[in-house]
Amino acid sequence: MASLTPLDGGQIKTSRASLVGGIAVGLGVAALWVALARDLGAGLLGAILPALMAGLLSGLWVWRADL
């Protein structure tokens, strides 16, 4: 039985453009998160820590998914 194989070998592409895009998206998500949290009355530390985590995870996802 023949199996299907991707033309690119099945590897996830991680180009420089996707790295720059991931960094930009991560910074944007973190900035928006802090702005919204501060507007809703969260303290500075309570706004920054979740913002850093959300920005990091979304930036990594954009970089690895090559969006």
mmCIF file of N, CA, C and O in Angstrom:
data_model
loop_
_atom_site.group_PDB
_atom_site.id
_atom_site.type_symbol
_atom_site.label_atom_id
_atom_site.label_comp_id
_atom_site.label_asym_id
_atom_site.label_seq_id
_atom_site.Cartn_x
_atom_site.Cartn_y
_atom_site.Cartn_z
ATOM 1 N N MET A 1 0.842 -1.169 0.000
ATOM 2 C CA MET A 1 0.000 0.000 0.000
ATOM 3 C C MET A 1 0.895 1.243 0.000
ATOM 4 O O MET A 1 1.824 1.353 0.775
ATOM 5 N N ALA A 2 0.621 2.164 -0.873
ATOM 6 C CA ALA A 2 1.408 3.389 -0.984
ATOM 7 C C ALA A 2 0.981 4.381 0.092
ATOM 8 O O ALA A 2 -0.192 4.489 0.439
ATOM 9 N N SER A 3 1.960 5.089 0.625
ATOM 10 C CA SER A 3 1.641 6.108 1.628
ATOM 11 C C SER A 3 1.927 7.491 1.057
ATOM 12 O O SER A 3 2.798 7.663 0.208
ATOM 13 N N LEU A 4 1.185 8.456 1.511
ATOM 14 C CA LEU A 4 1.363 9.825 1.058
ATOM 15 C C LEU A 4 2.423 10.507 1.914
ATOM 16 O O LEU A 4 2.403 10.425 3.137
ATOM 17 N N THR A 5 3.364 11.184 1.262
ATOM 18 C CA THR A 5 4.381 11.938 1.994
ATOM 19 C C THR A 5 4.359 13.379 1.500
ATOM 20 O O THR A 5 4.247 13.626 0.306
ATOM 21 N N PRO A 6 4.478 14.328 2.414
ATOM 22 C CA PRO A 6 4.498 15.737 2.009
ATOM 23 C C PRO A 6 5.730 16.039 1.165
ATOM 24 O O PRO A 6 6.780 15.427 1.333
ATOM 25 N N LEU A 7 5.593 17.001 0.264
ATOM 26 C CA LEU A 7 6.703 17.372 -0.608
ATOM 27 C C LEU A 7 7.847 18.017 0.151
ATOM 28 O O LEU A 7 9.001 17.916 -0.247
ATOM 29 N N ASP A 8 7.539 18.692 1.261
ATOM 30 C CA ASP A 8 8.595 19.360 2.020
ATOM 31 C C ASP A 8 9.181 18.478 3.115
ATOM 32 O O ASP A 8 9.929 18.937 3.950
ATOM 33 N N GLY A 9 8.860 17.209 3.121
ATOM 34 C CA GLY A 9 9.386 16.291 4.118
ATOM 35 C C GLY A 9 8.622 16.311 5.425
ATOM 36 O O GLY A 9 9.002 15.642 6.375
ATOM 37 N N GLY A 10 7.563 17.077 5.513
ATOM 38 C CA GLY A 10 6.752 17.127 6.712
ATOM 39 C C GLY A 10 7.299 18.031 7.797
ATOM 40 O O GLY A 10 6.787 18.045 8.906
ATOM 41 N N GLN A 11 8.328 18.791 7.506
ATOM 42 C CA GLN A 11 8.913 19.679 8.500
ATOM 43 C C GLN A 11 8.141 20.993 8.584
ATOM 44 O O GLN A 11 7.635 21.485 7.592
ATOM 45 N N ILE A 12 8.088 21.555 9.775
ATOM 46 C CA ILE A 12 7.463 22.851 9.962
ATOM 47 C C ILE A 12 8.458 23.915 9.534
ATOM 48 O O ILE A 12 9.613 23.895 9.943
ATOM 49 N N LYS A 13 8.014 24.824 8.682
ATOM 50 C CA LYS A 13 8.902 25.883 8.205
ATOM 51 C C LYS A 13 9.063 26.953 9.281
ATOM 52 O O LYS A 13 8.099 27.352 9.909
ATOM 53 N N THR A 14 10.283 27.385 9.491
ATOM 54 C CA THR A 14 10.551 28.451 10.455
ATOM 55 C C THR A 14 11.475 29.463 9.798
ATOM 56 O O THR A 14 12.666 29.501 10.067
ATOM 57 N N SER A 15 10.933 30.269 8.944
ATOM 58 C CA SER A 15 11.728 31.254 8.226
ATOM 59 C C SER A 15 11.943 32.499 9.083
ATOM 60 O O SER A 15 11.320 32.683 10.123
ATOM 61 N N ARG A 16 12.831 33.358 8.620
ATOM 62 C CA ARG A 16 13.108 34.609 9.333
ATOM 63 C C ARG A 16 11.864 35.502 9.350
ATOM 64 O O ARG A 16 11.601 36.179 10.337
ATOM 65 N N ALA A 17 11.099 35.480 8.274
ATOM 66 C CA ALA A 17 9.883 36.306 8.218
ATOM 67 C C ALA A 17 8.876 35.850 9.266
ATOM 68 O O ALA A 17 8.230 36.686 9.908
ATOM 69 N N SER A 18 8.729 34.551 9.459
ATOM 70 C CA SER A 18 7.788 34.086 10.468
ATOM 71 C C SER A 18 8.305 34.380 11.870
ATOM 72 O O SER A 18 7.516 34.612 12.784
ATOM 73 N N LEU A 19 9.627 34.391 12.050
ATOM 74 C CA LEU A 19 10.194 34.768 13.350
ATOM 75 C C LEU A 19 9.885 36.226 13.666
ATOM 76 O O LEU A 19 9.434 36.563 14.770
ATOM 77 N N VAL A 20 10.092 37.101 12.697
ATOM 78 C CA VAL A 20 9.795 38.529 12.888
ATOM 79 C C VAL A 20 8.298 38.724 13.118
ATOM 80 O O VAL A 20 7.884 39.503 13.985
ATOM 81 N N GLY A 21 7.476 38.011 12.378
ATOM 82 C CA GLY A 21 6.025 38.097 12.572
ATOM 83 C C GLY A 21 5.612 37.600 13.944
ATOM 84 O O GLY A 21 4.731 38.185 14.578
ATOM 85 N N GLY A 22 6.231 36.523 14.413
ATOM 86 C CA GLY A 22 5.927 36.004 15.743
ATOM 87 C C GLY A 22 6.297 36.989 16.833
ATOM 88 O O GLY A 22 5.555 37.168 17.808
ATOM 89 N N ILE A 23 7.446 37.646 16.673
ATOM 90 C CA ILE A 23 7.858 38.652 17.654
ATOM 91 C C ILE A 23 6.882 39.820 17.651
ATOM 92 O O ILE A 23 6.465 40.304 18.709
ATOM 93 N N ALA A 24 6.494 40.276 16.461
ATOM 94 C CA ALA A 24 5.564 41.405 16.362
ATOM 95 C C ALA A 24 4.204 41.056 16.968
ATOM 96 O O ALA A 24 3.621 41.857 17.713
ATOM 97 N N VAL A 25 3.704 39.879 16.673
ATOM 98 C CA VAL A 25 2.410 39.464 17.221
ATOM 99 C C VAL A 25 2.503 39.317 18.735
ATOM 100 O O VAL A 25 1.612 39.745 19.477
ATOM 101 N N GLY A 26 3.597 38.729 19.222
ATOM 102 C CA GLY A 26 3.772 38.567 20.667
ATOM 103 C C GLY A 26 3.806 39.892 21.399
ATOM 104 O O GLY A 26 3.172 40.057 22.453
ATOM 105 N N LEU A 27 4.532 40.858 20.854
ATOM 106 C CA LEU A 27 4.590 42.184 21.477
ATOM 107 C C LEU A 27 3.230 42.873 21.432
ATOM 108 O O LEU A 27 2.820 43.527 22.403
ATOM 109 N N GLY A 28 2.530 42.738 20.302
ATOM 110 C CA GLY A 28 1.207 43.346 20.182
ATOM 111 C C GLY A 28 0.207 42.748 21.151
ATOM 112 O O GLY A 28 -0.564 43.476 21.794
ATOM 113 N N VAL A 29 0.213 41.425 21.278
ATOM 114 C CA VAL A 29 -0.704 40.761 22.208
ATOM 115 C C VAL A 29 -0.400 41.181 23.640
ATOM 116 O O VAL A 29 -1.308 41.480 24.419
ATOM 117 N N ALA A 30 0.882 41.230 23.997
ATOM 118 C CA ALA A 30 1.256 41.629 25.357
ATOM 119 C C ALA A 30 0.840 43.068 25.639
ATOM 120 O O ALA A 30 0.323 43.371 26.726
ATOM 121 N N ALA A 31 1.043 43.963 24.686
ATOM 122 C CA ALA A 31 0.678 45.366 24.893
ATOM 123 C C ALA A 31 -0.830 45.528 25.056
ATOM 124 O O ALA A 31 -1.297 46.261 25.944
ATOM 125 N N LEU A 32 -1.591 44.847 24.199
ATOM 126 C CA LEU A 32 -3.051 44.931 24.317
ATOM 127 C C LEU A 32 -3.545 44.317 25.619
ATOM 128 O O LEU A 32 -4.479 44.822 26.247
ATOM 129 N N TRP A 33 -2.919 43.220 26.041
ATOM 130 C CA TRP A 33 -3.306 42.554 27.278
ATOM 131 C C TRP A 33 -3.092 43.486 28.468
ATOM 132 O O TRP A 33 -3.961 43.619 29.334
ATOM 133 N N VAL A 34 -1.929 44.139 28.525
ATOM 134 C CA VAL A 34 -1.641 45.063 29.622
ATOM 135 C C VAL A 34 -2.616 46.226 29.597
ATOM 136 O O VAL A 34 -3.143 46.630 30.647
ATOM 137 N N ALA A 35 -2.886 46.778 28.430
ATOM 138 C CA ALA A 35 -3.802 47.910 28.329
ATOM 139 C C ALA A 35 -5.203 47.534 28.810
ATOM 140 O O ALA A 35 -5.836 48.287 29.569
ATOM 141 N N LEU A 36 -5.686 46.376 28.396
ATOM 142 C CA LEU A 36 -7.026 45.949 28.817
ATOM 143 C C LEU A 36 -7.074 45.627 30.303
ATOM 144 O O LEU A 36 -8.022 45.977 30.996
ATOM 145 N N ALA A 37 -6.045 44.959 30.803
ATOM 146 C CA ALA A 37 -6.024 44.594 32.220
ATOM 147 C C ALA A 37 -5.947 45.846 33.098
ATOM 148 O O ALA A 37 -6.619 45.926 34.132
ATOM 149 N N ARG A 38 -5.137 46.813 32.700
ATOM 150 C CA ARG A 38 -5.039 48.056 33.477
ATOM 151 C C ARG A 38 -6.359 48.831 33.414
ATOM 152 O O ARG A 38 -6.768 49.443 34.394
ATOM 153 N N ASP A 39 -7.028 48.796 32.278
ATOM 154 C CA ASP A 39 -8.304 49.478 32.137
ATOM 155 C C ASP A 39 -9.378 48.822 33.006
ATOM 156 O O ASP A 39 -10.288 49.493 33.479
ATOM 157 N N LEU A 40 -9.262 47.510 33.205
ATOM 158 C CA LEU A 40 -10.231 46.791 34.026
ATOM 159 C C LEU A 40 -9.880 46.831 35.511
ATOM 160 O O LEU A 40 -10.575 46.222 36.324
ATOM 161 N N GLY A 41 -8.783 47.519 35.855
ATOM 162 C CA GLY A 41 -8.462 47.725 37.261
ATOM 163 C C GLY A 41 -7.461 46.756 37.850
ATOM 164 O O GLY A 41 -7.311 46.710 39.067
ATOM 165 N N ALA A 42 -6.778 45.979 37.046
ATOM 166 C CA ALA A 42 -5.764 45.056 37.570
ATOM 167 C C ALA A 42 -4.526 45.842 37.960
ATOM 168 O O ALA A 42 -4.223 46.890 37.384
ATOM 169 N N GLY A 43 -3.816 45.339 38.952
ATOM 170 C CA GLY A 43 -2.560 45.967 39.352
ATOM 171 C C GLY A 43 -1.511 45.762 38.273
ATOM 172 O O GLY A 43 -1.681 44.964 37.340
ATOM 173 N N LEU A 44 -0.403 46.484 38.406
ATOM 174 C CA LEU A 44 0.636 46.422 37.381
ATOM 175 C C LEU A 44 1.212 45.018 37.263
ATOM 176 O O LEU A 44 1.358 44.483 36.157
ATOM 177 N N LEU A 45 1.548 44.384 38.385
ATOM 178 C CA LEU A 45 2.114 43.042 38.346
ATOM 179 C C LEU A 45 1.078 42.027 37.855
ATOM 180 O O LEU A 45 1.400 41.117 37.083
ATOM 181 N N GLY A 46 -0.162 42.204 38.255
ATOM 182 C CA GLY A 46 -1.231 41.320 37.803
ATOM 183 C C GLY A 46 -1.554 41.489 36.334
ATOM 184 O O GLY A 46 -2.187 40.632 35.733
ATOM 185 N N ALA A 47 -1.152 42.597 35.746
ATOM 186 C CA ALA A 47 -1.386 42.824 34.322
ATOM 187 C C ALA A 47 -0.211 42.345 33.482
ATOM 188 O O ALA A 47 -0.398 41.839 32.380
ATOM 189 N N ILE A 48 1.010 42.504 33.999
ATOM 190 C CA ILE A 48 2.191 42.206 33.194
ATOM 191 C C ILE A 48 2.473 40.706 33.091
ATOM 192 O O ILE A 48 2.783 40.208 32.005
ATOM 193 N N LEU A 49 2.360 39.983 34.195
ATOM 194 C CA LEU A 49 2.705 38.554 34.153
ATOM 195 C C LEU A 49 1.829 37.753 33.183
ATOM 196 O O LEU A 49 2.359 37.013 32.347
ATOM 197 N N PRO A 50 0.505 37.861 33.238
ATOM 198 C CA PRO A 50 -0.299 37.140 32.245
ATOM 199 C C PRO A 50 -0.081 37.656 30.821
ATOM 200 O O PRO A 50 -0.156 36.895 29.854
ATOM 201 N N ALA A 51 0.202 38.949 30.687
ATOM 202 C CA ALA A 51 0.447 39.521 29.359
ATOM 203 C C ALA A 51 1.702 38.926 28.743
ATOM 204 O O ALA A 51 1.727 38.624 27.545
ATOM 205 N N LEU A 52 2.740 38.768 29.542
ATOM 206 C CA LEU A 52 3.975 38.168 29.025
ATOM 207 C C LEU A 52 3.740 36.723 28.589
ATOM 208 O O LEU A 52 4.255 36.285 27.561
ATOM 209 N N MET A 53 2.973 35.990 29.371
ATOM 210 C CA MET A 53 2.698 34.589 29.023
ATOM 211 C C MET A 53 1.848 34.506 27.749
ATOM 212 O O MET A 53 2.139 33.702 26.859
ATOM 213 N N ALA A 54 0.828 35.327 27.644
ATOM 214 C CA ALA A 54 -0.028 35.324 26.451
ATOM 215 C C ALA A 54 0.758 35.766 25.219
ATOM 216 O O ALA A 54 0.622 35.186 24.142
ATOM 217 N N GLY A 55 1.578 36.794 25.366
ATOM 218 C CA GLY A 55 2.395 37.259 24.249
ATOM 219 C C GLY A 55 3.410 36.221 23.812
ATOM 220 O O GLY A 55 3.619 36.005 22.615
ATOM 221 N N LEU A 56 4.046 35.572 24.779
ATOM 222 C CA LEU A 56 5.030 34.538 24.456
ATOM 223 C C LEU A 56 4.386 33.368 23.723
ATOM 224 O O LEU A 56 4.880 32.927 22.681
ATOM 225 N N LEU A 57 3.282 32.876 24.242
ATOM 226 C CA LEU A 57 2.630 31.723 23.621
ATOM 227 C C LEU A 57 2.078 32.040 22.235
ATOM 228 O O LEU A 57 2.218 31.240 21.309
ATOM 229 N N SER A 58 1.469 33.203 22.077
ATOM 230 C CA SER A 58 0.932 33.550 20.756
ATOM 231 C C SER A 58 2.060 33.822 19.762
ATOM 232 O O SER A 58 1.967 33.442 18.594
ATOM 233 N N GLY A 59 3.136 34.449 20.203
ATOM 234 C CA GLY A 59 4.277 34.679 19.323
ATOM 235 C C GLY A 59 4.940 33.385 18.884
ATOM 236 O O GLY A 59 5.294 33.215 17.718
ATOM 237 N N LEU A 60 5.096 32.448 19.822
ATOM 238 C CA LEU A 60 5.668 31.140 19.464
ATOM 239 C C LEU A 60 4.774 30.388 18.488
ATOM 240 O O LEU A 60 5.265 29.724 17.573
ATOM 241 N N TRP A 61 3.462 30.489 18.698
ATOM 242 C CA TRP A 61 2.545 29.791 17.807
ATOM 243 C C TRP A 61 2.626 30.348 16.383
ATOM 244 O O TRP A 61 2.671 29.598 15.411
ATOM 245 N N VAL A 62 2.672 31.665 16.266
ATOM 246 C CA VAL A 62 2.759 32.278 14.937
ATOM 247 C C VAL A 62 4.089 31.903 14.273
ATOM 248 O O VAL A 62 4.141 31.589 13.094
ATOM 249 N N TRP A 63 5.163 31.903 15.040
ATOM 250 C CA TRP A 63 6.475 31.558 14.481
ATOM 251 C C TRP A 63 6.524 30.103 14.026
ATOM 252 O O TRP A 63 6.925 29.808 12.900
ATOM 253 N N ARG A 64 6.073 29.172 14.853
ATOM 254 C CA ARG A 64 6.145 27.755 14.517
ATOM 255 C C ARG A 64 5.142 27.359 13.434
ATOM 256 O O ARG A 64 5.409 26.479 12.626
ATOM 257 N N ALA A 65 3.979 27.999 13.429
ATOM 258 C CA ALA A 65 2.963 27.665 12.433
ATOM 259 C C ALA A 65 3.235 28.346 11.106
ATOM 260 O O ALA A 65 2.581 28.054 10.116
ATOM 261 N N ASP A 66 4.202 29.258 11.080
ATOM 262 C CA ASP A 66 4.584 29.980 9.880
ATOM 263 C C ASP A 66 3.396 30.708 9.274
ATOM 264 O O ASP A 66 3.080 30.594 8.106
ATOM 265 N N LEU A 67 2.705 31.459 10.134
ATOM 266 C CA LEU A 67 1.538 32.206 9.662
ATOM 267 C C LEU A 67 1.997 33.493 9.081
ATOM 268 O O LEU A 67 1.798 34.517 9.236
#
